[in-house]
Amino acid sequence: TGVHLTQCPDYLLPCPNKRCEEKIKRRLMTQHRAVCPLEIVMCSNGCGFKCKRYQLPTHLLNCPMRIVSCPHCQHKGEHRSITGVHLTQCPDYPIPCPNNGCEKKIKRCL
């Protein structure tokens, strides 16, 4: 009996994630851990950030490696790149007209 209990697929185990109060059958533990909101997961954008699964959606909204489009030329790239280097080179970025007295903004068109 002792050997069977240590391997029984229907034996109830506590979820290993802190503060998760679920008791899961041994055979279903993998499925539970794949959806447990308290499981530690890595950012899917590859930035290296780790958090509990329930916190990931908030991080993804602000992740520096999330993919965004330039508001001027629609070029796609990582947020940190688009808001950094790209804006200094974007051909469609609006700059002041070089003619004195003109207040119109024109495309950079490098």
Coordinates of C-alpha atoms in Angstrom, one line a residue:
T1 CA 0.0 0.0 0.0
G2 CA 2.8 2.5 0.9
V3 CA 4.5 2.2 -2.5
H4 CA 1.2 2.6 -4.3
L5 CA 0.3 5.8 -2.4
T6 CA 3.6 7.4 -3.4
Q7 CA 2.8 6.8 -7.0
C8 CA -1.0 6.7 -7.2
P9 CA -2.2 9.0 -10.0
D10 CA -5.3 9.9 -8.1
Y11 CA -3.5 10.9 -4.9
L12 CA -4.2 14.5 -4.0
L13 CA -1.2 16.8 -3.8
P14 CA -1.0 20.4 -2.8
C15 CA -0.1 22.8 -5.5
P16 CA 3.6 23.7 -5.0
N17 CA 2.9 27.4 -5.6
K18 CA 2.9 29.5 -2.5
R19 CA -0.6 30.6 -1.5
C20 CA -2.3 28.3 -4.0
E21 CA -4.7 26.3 -1.9
E22 CA -5.6 23.8 -4.6
K23 CA -5.3 20.1 -4.1
I24 CA -4.7 18.3 -7.4
K25 CA -4.6 14.7 -8.4
R26 CA -1.0 13.7 -9.2
R27 CA -2.0 12.9 -12.8
L28 CA -3.4 16.4 -13.3
M29 CA -0.6 18.4 -11.7
T30 CA 1.0 19.3 -15.0
Q31 CA -2.2 20.7 -16.4
H32 CA -2.9 22.6 -13.2
R33 CA 0.6 24.2 -13.2
A34 CA 0.1 25.2 -16.8
V35 CA -2.8 27.5 -15.7
C36 CA -2.2 28.2 -12.0
P37 CA -2.3 32.0 -11.6
L38 CA 0.4 31.7 -8.9
E39 CA 2.9 29.8 -11.1
I40 CA 6.1 31.8 -11.8
V41 CA 6.4 32.5 -15.5
M42 CA 8.9 34.2 -17.8
C43 CA 7.9 37.2 -20.0
S44 CA 6.9 35.9 -23.4
N45 CA 8.7 38.9 -25.1
G46 CA 12.1 37.6 -23.9
C47 CA 13.0 40.5 -21.6
G48 CA 13.9 38.1 -18.7
F49 CA 11.2 39.4 -16.4
K50 CA 9.7 36.7 -14.1
C51 CA 6.3 37.1 -12.3
K52 CA 3.3 35.2 -11.2
R53 CA 1.0 34.2 -14.2
Y54 CA -1.8 36.5 -13.0
Q55 CA 0.7 39.5 -13.1
L56 CA 1.9 38.8 -16.7
P57 CA -0.8 40.7 -18.6
T58 CA 0.1 43.9 -16.7
H59 CA 3.8 43.4 -17.4
L60 CA 3.2 42.8 -21.1
L61 CA 1.4 46.2 -21.4
N62 CA 4.6 47.9 -20.2
C63 CA 7.4 45.5 -21.3
P64 CA 10.3 47.3 -22.9
M65 CA 10.5 44.5 -25.5
R66 CA 6.8 44.6 -26.5
I67 CA 6.3 45.1 -30.2
V68 CA 4.8 48.5 -31.2
S69 CA 4.4 50.5 -34.4
C70 CA 6.0 53.9 -34.9
P71 CA 3.2 56.5 -34.8
H72 CA 4.7 58.3 -37.8
C73 CA 5.8 55.6 -40.3
Q74 CA 4.2 52.4 -38.8
H75 CA 7.6 50.6 -38.7
K76 CA 7.3 47.8 -36.2
G77 CA 9.8 47.0 -33.5
E78 CA 10.5 46.7 -29.8
H79 CA 9.1 49.6 -27.7
R80 CA 12.5 50.6 -26.4
S81 CA 13.9 50.8 -29.9
I82 CA 10.9 52.6 -31.5
T83 CA 10.8 55.2 -28.7
G84 CA 14.6 55.5 -28.7
V85 CA 16.9 55.3 -31.7
H86 CA 14.1 54.9 -34.3
L87 CA 12.5 58.3 -33.5
T88 CA 15.8 60.0 -34.1
Q89 CA 16.0 58.5 -37.6
C90 CA 12.3 58.1 -38.6
P91 CA 11.9 59.6 -42.1
D92 CA 8.2 60.5 -41.3
Y93 CA 9.0 62.2 -37.9
P94 CA 7.6 65.7 -38.0
I95 CA 10.2 68.5 -37.8
P96 CA 9.8 72.2 -38.0
C97 CA 9.9 73.8 -41.5
P98 CA 13.4 75.3 -41.9
N99 CA 12.0 78.5 -43.4
N100 CA 11.9 81.5 -41.0
G101 CA 8.4 82.3 -39.9
C102 CA 6.8 79.1 -41.1
E103 CA 5.3 77.1 -38.2
K104 CA 4.4 74.1 -40.3
K105 CA 5.7 70.7 -39.4
I106 CA 7.1 68.6 -42.2
K107 CA 8.4 65.0 -42.5
R108 CA 12.1 64.5 -41.8
C109 CA 12.7 62.4 -44.9
L110 CA 16.4 61.8 -44.2

